[in-house]
Coordinates of N, CA and C and ligand atoms in Angstrom, one line a residue:
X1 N 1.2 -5.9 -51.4 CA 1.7 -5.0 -52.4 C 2.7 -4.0 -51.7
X2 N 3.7 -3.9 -52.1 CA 4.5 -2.8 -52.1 C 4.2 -1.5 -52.4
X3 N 4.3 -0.3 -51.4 CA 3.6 0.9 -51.8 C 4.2 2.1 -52.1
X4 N 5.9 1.5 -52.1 CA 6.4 2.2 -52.5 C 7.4 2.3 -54.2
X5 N 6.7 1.4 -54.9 CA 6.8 1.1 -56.2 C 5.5 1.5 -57.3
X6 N 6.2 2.0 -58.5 CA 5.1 2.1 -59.2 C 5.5 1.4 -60.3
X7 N 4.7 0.3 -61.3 CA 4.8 -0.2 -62.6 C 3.9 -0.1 -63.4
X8 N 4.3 0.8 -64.9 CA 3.9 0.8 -65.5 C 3.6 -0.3 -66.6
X9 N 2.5 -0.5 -66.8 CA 2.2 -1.8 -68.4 C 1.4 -0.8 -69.1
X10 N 1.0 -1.3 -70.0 CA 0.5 -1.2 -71.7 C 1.3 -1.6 -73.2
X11 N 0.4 -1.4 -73.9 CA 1.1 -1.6 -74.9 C 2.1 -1.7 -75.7
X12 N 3.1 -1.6 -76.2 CA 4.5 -1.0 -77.2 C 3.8 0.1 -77.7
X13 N 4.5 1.6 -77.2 CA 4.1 2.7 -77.8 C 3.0 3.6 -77.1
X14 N 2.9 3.0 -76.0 CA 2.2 3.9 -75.1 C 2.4 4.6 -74.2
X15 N 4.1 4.8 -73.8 CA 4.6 6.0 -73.5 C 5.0 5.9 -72.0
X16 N 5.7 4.1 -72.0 CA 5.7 3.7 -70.6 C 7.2 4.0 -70.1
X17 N 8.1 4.4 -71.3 CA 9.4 5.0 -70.6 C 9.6 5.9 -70.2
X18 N 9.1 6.8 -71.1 CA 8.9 8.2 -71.1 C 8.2 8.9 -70.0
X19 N 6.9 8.6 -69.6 CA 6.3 8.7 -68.6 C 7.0 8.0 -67.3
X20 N 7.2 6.9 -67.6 CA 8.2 6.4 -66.2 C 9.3 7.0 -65.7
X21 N 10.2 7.7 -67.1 CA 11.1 8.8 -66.1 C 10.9 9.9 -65.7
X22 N 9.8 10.2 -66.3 CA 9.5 11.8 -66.1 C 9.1 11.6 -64.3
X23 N 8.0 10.2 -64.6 CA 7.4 9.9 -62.8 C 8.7 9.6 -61.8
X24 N 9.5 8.9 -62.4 CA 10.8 8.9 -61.4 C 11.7 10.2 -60.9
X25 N 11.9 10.7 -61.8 CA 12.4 12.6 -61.7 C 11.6 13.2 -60.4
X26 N 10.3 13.3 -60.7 CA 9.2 13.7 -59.7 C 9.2 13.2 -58.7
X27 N 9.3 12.0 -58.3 CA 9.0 11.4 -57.1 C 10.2 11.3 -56.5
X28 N 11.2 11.2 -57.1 CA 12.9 11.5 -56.7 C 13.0 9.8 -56.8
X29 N 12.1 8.5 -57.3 CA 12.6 7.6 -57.6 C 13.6 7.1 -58.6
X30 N 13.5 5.7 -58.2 CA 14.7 4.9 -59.1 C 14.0 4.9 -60.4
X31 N 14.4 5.0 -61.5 CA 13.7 4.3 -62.8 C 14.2 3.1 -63.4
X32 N 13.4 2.2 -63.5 CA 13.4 0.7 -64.1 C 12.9 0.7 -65.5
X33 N 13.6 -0.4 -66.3 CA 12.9 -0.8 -67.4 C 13.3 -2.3 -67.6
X34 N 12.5 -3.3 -67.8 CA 12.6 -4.7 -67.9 C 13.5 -5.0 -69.4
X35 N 12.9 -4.0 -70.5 CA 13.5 -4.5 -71.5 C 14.8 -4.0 -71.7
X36 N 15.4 -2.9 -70.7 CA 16.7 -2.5 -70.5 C 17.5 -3.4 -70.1
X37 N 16.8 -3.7 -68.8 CA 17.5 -5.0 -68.2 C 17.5 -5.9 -68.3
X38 N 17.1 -6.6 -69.5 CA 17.0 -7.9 -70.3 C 18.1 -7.4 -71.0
X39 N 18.5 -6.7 -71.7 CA 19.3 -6.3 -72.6 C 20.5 -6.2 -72.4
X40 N 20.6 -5.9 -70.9 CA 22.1 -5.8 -70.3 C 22.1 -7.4 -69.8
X41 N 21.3 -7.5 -69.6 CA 21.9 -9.0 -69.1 C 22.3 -10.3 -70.1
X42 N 21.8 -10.3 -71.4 CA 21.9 -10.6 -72.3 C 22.8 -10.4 -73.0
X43 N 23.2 -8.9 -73.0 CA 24.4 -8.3 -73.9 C 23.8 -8.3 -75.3
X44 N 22.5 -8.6 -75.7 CA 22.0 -8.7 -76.7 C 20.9 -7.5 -77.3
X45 N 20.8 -6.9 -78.1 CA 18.9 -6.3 -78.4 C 17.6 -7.5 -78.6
X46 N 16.4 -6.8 -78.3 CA 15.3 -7.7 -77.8 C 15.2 -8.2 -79.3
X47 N 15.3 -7.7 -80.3 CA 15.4 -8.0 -81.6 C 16.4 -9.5 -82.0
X48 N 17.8 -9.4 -81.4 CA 19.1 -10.5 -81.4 C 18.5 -11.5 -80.7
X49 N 17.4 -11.4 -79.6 CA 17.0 -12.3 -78.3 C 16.0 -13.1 -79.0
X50 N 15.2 -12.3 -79.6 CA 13.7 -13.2 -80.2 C 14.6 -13.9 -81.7
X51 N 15.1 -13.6 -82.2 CA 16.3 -13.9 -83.0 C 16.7 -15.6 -82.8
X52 N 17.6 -15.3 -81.8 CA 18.7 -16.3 -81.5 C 18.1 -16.9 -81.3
X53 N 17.3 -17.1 -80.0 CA 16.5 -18.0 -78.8 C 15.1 -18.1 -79.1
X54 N 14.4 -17.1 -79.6 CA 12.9 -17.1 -79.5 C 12.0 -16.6 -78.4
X55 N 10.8 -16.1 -79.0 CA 9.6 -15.8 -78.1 C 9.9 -16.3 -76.8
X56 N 9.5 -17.5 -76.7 CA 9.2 -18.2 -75.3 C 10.4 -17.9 -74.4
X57 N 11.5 -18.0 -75.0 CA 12.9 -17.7 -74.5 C 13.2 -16.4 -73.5
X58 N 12.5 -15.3 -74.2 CA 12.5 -13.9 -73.8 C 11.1 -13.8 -72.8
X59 N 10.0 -14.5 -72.8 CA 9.5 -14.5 -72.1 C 9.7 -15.3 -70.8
X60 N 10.4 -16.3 -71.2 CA 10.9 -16.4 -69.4 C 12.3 -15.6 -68.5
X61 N 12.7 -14.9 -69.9 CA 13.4 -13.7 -69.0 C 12.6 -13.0 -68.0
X62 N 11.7 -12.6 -68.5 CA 10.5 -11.4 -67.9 C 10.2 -12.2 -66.6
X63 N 9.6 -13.6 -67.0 CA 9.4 -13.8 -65.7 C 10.0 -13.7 -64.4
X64 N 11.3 -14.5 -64.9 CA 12.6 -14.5 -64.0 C 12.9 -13.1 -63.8
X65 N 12.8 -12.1 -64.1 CA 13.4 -10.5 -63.9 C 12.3 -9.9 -62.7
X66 N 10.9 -10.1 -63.2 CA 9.8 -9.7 -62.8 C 9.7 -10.3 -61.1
X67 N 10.1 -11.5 -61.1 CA 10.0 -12.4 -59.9 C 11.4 -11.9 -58.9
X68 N 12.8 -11.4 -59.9 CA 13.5 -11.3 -59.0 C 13.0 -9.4 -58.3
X69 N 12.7 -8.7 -59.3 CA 12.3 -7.2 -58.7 C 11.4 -7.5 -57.5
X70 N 10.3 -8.6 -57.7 CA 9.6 -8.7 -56.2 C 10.7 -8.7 -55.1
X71 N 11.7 -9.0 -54.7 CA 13.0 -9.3 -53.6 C 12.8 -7.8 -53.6
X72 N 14.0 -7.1 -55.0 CA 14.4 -6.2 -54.9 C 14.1 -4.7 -55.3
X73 N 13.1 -4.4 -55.7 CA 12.6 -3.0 -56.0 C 12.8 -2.1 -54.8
X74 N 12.8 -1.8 -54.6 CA 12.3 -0.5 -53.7 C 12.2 0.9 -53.9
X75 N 11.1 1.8 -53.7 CA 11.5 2.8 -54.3 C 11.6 3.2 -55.9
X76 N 10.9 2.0 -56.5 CA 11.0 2.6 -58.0 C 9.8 2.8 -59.0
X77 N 10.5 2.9 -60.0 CA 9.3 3.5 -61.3 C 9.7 2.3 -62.3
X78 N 8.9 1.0 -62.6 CA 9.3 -0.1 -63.2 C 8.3 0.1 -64.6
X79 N 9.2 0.4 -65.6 CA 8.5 0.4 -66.3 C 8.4 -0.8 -67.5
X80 N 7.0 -1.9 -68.0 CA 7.3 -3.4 -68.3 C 6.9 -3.4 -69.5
X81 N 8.0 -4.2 -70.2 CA 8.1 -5.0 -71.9 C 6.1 -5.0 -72.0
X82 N 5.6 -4.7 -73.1 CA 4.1 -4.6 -73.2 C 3.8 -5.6 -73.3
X83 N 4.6 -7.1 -73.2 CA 3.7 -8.5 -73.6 C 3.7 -8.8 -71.9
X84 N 4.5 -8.2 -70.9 CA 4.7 -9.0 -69.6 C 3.7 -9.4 -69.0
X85 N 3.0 -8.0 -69.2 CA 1.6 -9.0 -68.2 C 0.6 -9.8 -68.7
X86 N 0.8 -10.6 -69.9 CA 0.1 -11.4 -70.9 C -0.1 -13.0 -69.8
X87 N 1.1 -13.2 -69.0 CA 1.2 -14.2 -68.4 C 0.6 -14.2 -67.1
X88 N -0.2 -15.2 -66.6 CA -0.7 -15.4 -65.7 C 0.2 -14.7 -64.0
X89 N 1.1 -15.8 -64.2 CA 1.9 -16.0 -63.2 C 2.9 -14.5 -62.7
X90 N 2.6 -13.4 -64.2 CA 3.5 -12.6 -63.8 C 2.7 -11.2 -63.7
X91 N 1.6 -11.6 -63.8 CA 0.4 -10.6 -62.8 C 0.4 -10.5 -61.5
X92 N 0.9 -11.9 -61.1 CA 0.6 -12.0 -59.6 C 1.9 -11.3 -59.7
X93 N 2.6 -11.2 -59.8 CA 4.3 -10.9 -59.9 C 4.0 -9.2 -59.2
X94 N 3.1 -8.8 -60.4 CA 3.0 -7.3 -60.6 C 2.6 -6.8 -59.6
X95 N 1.6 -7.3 -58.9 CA 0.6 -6.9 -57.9 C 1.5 -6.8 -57.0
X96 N 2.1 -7.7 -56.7 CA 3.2 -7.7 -55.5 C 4.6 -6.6 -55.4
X97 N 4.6 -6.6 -56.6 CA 5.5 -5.6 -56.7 C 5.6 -3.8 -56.6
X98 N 4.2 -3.9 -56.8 CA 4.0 -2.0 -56.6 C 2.5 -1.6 -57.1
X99 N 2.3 -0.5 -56.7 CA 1.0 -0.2 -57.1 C 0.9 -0.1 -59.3
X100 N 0.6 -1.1 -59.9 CA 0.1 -1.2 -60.9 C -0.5 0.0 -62.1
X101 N 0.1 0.4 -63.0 CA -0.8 1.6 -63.8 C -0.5 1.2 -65.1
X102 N -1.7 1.2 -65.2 CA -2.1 0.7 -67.2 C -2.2 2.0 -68.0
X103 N -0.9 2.3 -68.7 CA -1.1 3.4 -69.3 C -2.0 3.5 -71.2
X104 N -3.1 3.6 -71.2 CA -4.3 3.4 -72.0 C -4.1 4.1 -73.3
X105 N -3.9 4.3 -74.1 CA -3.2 4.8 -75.6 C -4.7 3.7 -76.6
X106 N -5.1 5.0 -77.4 CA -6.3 4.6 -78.2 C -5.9 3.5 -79.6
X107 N -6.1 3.1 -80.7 CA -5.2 1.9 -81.5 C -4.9 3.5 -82.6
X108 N -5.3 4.4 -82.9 CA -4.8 5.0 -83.7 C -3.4 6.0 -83.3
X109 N -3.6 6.5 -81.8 CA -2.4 7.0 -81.6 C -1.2 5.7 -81.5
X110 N -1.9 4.5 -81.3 CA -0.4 3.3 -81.2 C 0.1 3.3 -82.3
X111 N -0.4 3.2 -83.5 CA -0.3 2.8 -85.3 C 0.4 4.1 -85.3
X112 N 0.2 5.3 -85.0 CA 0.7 6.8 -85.4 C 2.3 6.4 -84.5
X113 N 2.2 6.1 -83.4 CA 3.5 6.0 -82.7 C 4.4 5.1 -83.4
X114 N 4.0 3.8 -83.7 CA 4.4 2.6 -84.1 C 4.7 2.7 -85.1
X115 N 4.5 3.6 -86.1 CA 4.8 3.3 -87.7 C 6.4 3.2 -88.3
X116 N 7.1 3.9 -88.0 CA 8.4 3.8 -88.3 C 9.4 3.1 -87.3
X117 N 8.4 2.2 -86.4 CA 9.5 1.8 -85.6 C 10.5 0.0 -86.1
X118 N 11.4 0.0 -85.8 CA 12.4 -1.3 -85.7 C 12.4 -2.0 -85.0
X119 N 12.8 -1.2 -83.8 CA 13.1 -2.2 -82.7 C 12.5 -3.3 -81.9
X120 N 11.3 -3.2 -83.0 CA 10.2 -4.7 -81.9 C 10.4 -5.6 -82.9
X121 N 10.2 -7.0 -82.2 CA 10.4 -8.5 -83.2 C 8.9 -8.3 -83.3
X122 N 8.4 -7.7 -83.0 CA 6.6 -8.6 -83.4 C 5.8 -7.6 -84.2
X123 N 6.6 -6.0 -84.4 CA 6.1 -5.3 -85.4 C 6.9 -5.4 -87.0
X124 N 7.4 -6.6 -86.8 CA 7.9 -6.9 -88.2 C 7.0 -7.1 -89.4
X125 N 7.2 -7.0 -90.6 CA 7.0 -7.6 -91.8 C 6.4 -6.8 -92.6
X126 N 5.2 -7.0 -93.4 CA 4.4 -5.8 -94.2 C 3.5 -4.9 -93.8
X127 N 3.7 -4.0 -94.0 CA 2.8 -2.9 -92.5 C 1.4 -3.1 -93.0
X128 N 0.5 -3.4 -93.8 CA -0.8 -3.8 -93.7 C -1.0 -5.2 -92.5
X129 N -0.1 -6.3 -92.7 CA -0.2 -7.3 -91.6 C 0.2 -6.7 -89.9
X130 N 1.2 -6.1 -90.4 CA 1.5 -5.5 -88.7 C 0.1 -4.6 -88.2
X131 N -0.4 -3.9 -88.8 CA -1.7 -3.4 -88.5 C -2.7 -4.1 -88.1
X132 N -2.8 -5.2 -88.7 CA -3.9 -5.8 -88.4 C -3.6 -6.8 -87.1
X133 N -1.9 -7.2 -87.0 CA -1.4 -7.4 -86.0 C -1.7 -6.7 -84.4
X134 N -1.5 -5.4 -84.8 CA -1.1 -4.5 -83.7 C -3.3 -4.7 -83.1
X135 N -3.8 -4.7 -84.0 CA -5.7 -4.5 -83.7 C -5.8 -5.4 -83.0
X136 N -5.2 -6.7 -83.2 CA -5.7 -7.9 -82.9 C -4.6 -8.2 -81.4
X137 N -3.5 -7.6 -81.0 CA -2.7 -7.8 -80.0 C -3.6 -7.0 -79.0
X138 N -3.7 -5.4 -80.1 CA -4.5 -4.8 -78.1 C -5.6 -5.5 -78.1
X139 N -6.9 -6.4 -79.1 CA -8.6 -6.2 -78.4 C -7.7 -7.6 -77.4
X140 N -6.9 -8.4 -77.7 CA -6.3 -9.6 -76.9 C -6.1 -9.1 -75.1
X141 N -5.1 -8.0 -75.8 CA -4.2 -7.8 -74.1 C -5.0 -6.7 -73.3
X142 N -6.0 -5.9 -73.7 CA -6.9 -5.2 -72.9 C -7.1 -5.4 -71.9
X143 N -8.1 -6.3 -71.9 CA -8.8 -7.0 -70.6 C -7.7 -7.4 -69.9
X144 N -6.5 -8.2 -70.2 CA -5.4 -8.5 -69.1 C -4.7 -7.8 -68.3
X145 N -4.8 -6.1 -69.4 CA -3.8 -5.3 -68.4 C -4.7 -4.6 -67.1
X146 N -6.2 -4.6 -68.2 CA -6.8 -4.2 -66.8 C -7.1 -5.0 -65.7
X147 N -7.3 -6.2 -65.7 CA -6.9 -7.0 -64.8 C -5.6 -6.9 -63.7
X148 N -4.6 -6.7 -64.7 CA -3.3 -6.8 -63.6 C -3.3 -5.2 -63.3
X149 N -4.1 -4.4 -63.5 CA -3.8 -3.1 -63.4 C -4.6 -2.8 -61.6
X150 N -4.0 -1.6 -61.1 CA -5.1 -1.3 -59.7 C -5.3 0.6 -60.5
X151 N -4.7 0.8 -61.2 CA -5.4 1.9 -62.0 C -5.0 2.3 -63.3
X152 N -6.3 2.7 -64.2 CA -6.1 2.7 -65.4 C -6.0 4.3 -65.8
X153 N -4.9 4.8 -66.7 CA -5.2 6.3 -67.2 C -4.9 6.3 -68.3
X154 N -5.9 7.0 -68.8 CA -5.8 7.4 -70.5 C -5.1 8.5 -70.9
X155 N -4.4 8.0 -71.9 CA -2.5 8.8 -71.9 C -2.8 10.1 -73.1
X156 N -3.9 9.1 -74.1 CA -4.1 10.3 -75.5 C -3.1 10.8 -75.8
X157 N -3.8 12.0 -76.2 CA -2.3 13.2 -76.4 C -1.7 14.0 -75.1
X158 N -2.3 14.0 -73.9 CA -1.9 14.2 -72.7 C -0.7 14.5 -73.1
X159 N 0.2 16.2 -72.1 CA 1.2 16.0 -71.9 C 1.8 15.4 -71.4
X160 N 3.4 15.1 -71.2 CA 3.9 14.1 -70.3 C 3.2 14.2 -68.8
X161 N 3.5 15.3 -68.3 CA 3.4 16.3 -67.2 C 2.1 16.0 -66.2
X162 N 1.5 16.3 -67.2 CA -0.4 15.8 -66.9 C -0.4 14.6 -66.4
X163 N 0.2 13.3 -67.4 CA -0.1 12.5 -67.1 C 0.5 11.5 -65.5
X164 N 1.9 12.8 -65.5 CA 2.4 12.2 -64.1 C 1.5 13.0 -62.7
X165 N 1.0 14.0 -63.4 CA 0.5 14.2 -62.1 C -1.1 13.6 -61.5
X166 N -1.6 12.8 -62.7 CA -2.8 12.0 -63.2 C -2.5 10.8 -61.8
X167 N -0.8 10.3 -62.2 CA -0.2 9.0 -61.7 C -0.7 9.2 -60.1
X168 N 0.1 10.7 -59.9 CA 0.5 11.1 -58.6 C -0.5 11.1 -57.4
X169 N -1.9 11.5 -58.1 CA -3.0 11.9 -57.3 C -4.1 10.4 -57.2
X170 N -3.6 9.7 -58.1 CA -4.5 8.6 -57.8 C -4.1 7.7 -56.8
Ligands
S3P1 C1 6.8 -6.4 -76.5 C2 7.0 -5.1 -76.1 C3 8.4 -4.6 -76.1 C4 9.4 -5.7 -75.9 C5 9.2 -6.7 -76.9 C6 7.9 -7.4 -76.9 C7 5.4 -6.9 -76.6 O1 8.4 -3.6 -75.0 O2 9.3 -6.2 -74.6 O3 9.5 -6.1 -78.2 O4 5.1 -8.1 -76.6 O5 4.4 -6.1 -76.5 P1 7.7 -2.2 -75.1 O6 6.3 -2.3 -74.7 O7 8.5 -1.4 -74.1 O8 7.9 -1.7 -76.4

């Protein structure tokens, strides 16, 4: 593992950019985001991507992006698309790439965050199904983040602040 990297995973809406720059500011690191840099590389939104190409399509971006940061990270705050660590192979990815942190958001602050949002392909359609969507994505991806995770913190209503210094001391 690389010990001078930190990546953040959890959910969509659990406050893994946010927190990632605030942690990059502090630590005087680089800040990363996967679905940034899918986006530039694409020239597309994650929305045009699952669109054009599809799911599976966008998820072998991740892999390939994920696999190439193992080479090249150094020094940063990587913060990852919330389906990335769904995949086996890109756990192992993660481990290798920096010390691991599962940022933990309860399902009602995700629904409170999530409600007006656009920009995800997979919170589409009639917000009763996306709800029961969003229930059934975290009891799924739980257990996997905490698996690819080497520390878990619970974000709540935490301020940003708190929760980097939560990052910092673990
Ligand atoms: C996804 C999360 C999104 C983005 C895409 C799919 C997911 O990233 O990668 O919409 O499967 O949870 P954020 O977690 O940054 O919203």
């Amino acid at each position: 593992m690389k010990d001078n990297n930190y990546v953040l995973i959890g959910y969509m809406g659990a406050g893994k950019t946010t927190v990632g720059k605030a942690l990059a500011k502090e630590t005087g690191k680089k800040f990363l985001d996967t679905d940034s840099l899918i986006v530039k590389q694409m020239n597309l939104s994650i929305n045009d991507i699952f669109e054009k190409y599809g799911e599976d399509y966008f998820r072998d971006l991740e892999t390939k992006l994920i696999m190439n940061l193992c080479e090249s990270a150094n020094d940063c705050v990587i913060s990852c698309g919330g389906g990335l660590p769904m995949r086996e192979e890109n756990r192992t990815y993660l481990k290798r790439l920096g010390k691991v942190v599962y940022l933990n958001v309860n399902e009602t602050d995700i629904l409170k965050r999530l409600k007006n949002d656009t920009t995800r392909p997979l919170l589409r359609g009639p917000k009763e199904e996306v709800k029961i969507r969003i229930h059934d994505m975290i009891e799924k991806r739980d257990p996997l983040y905490r698996e690819a995770a080497d520390v878990v913190i619970k974000t709540g209503r935490h301020k940003v602040n708190e929760v980097v210094s939560k990052i910092i001391k673990e």
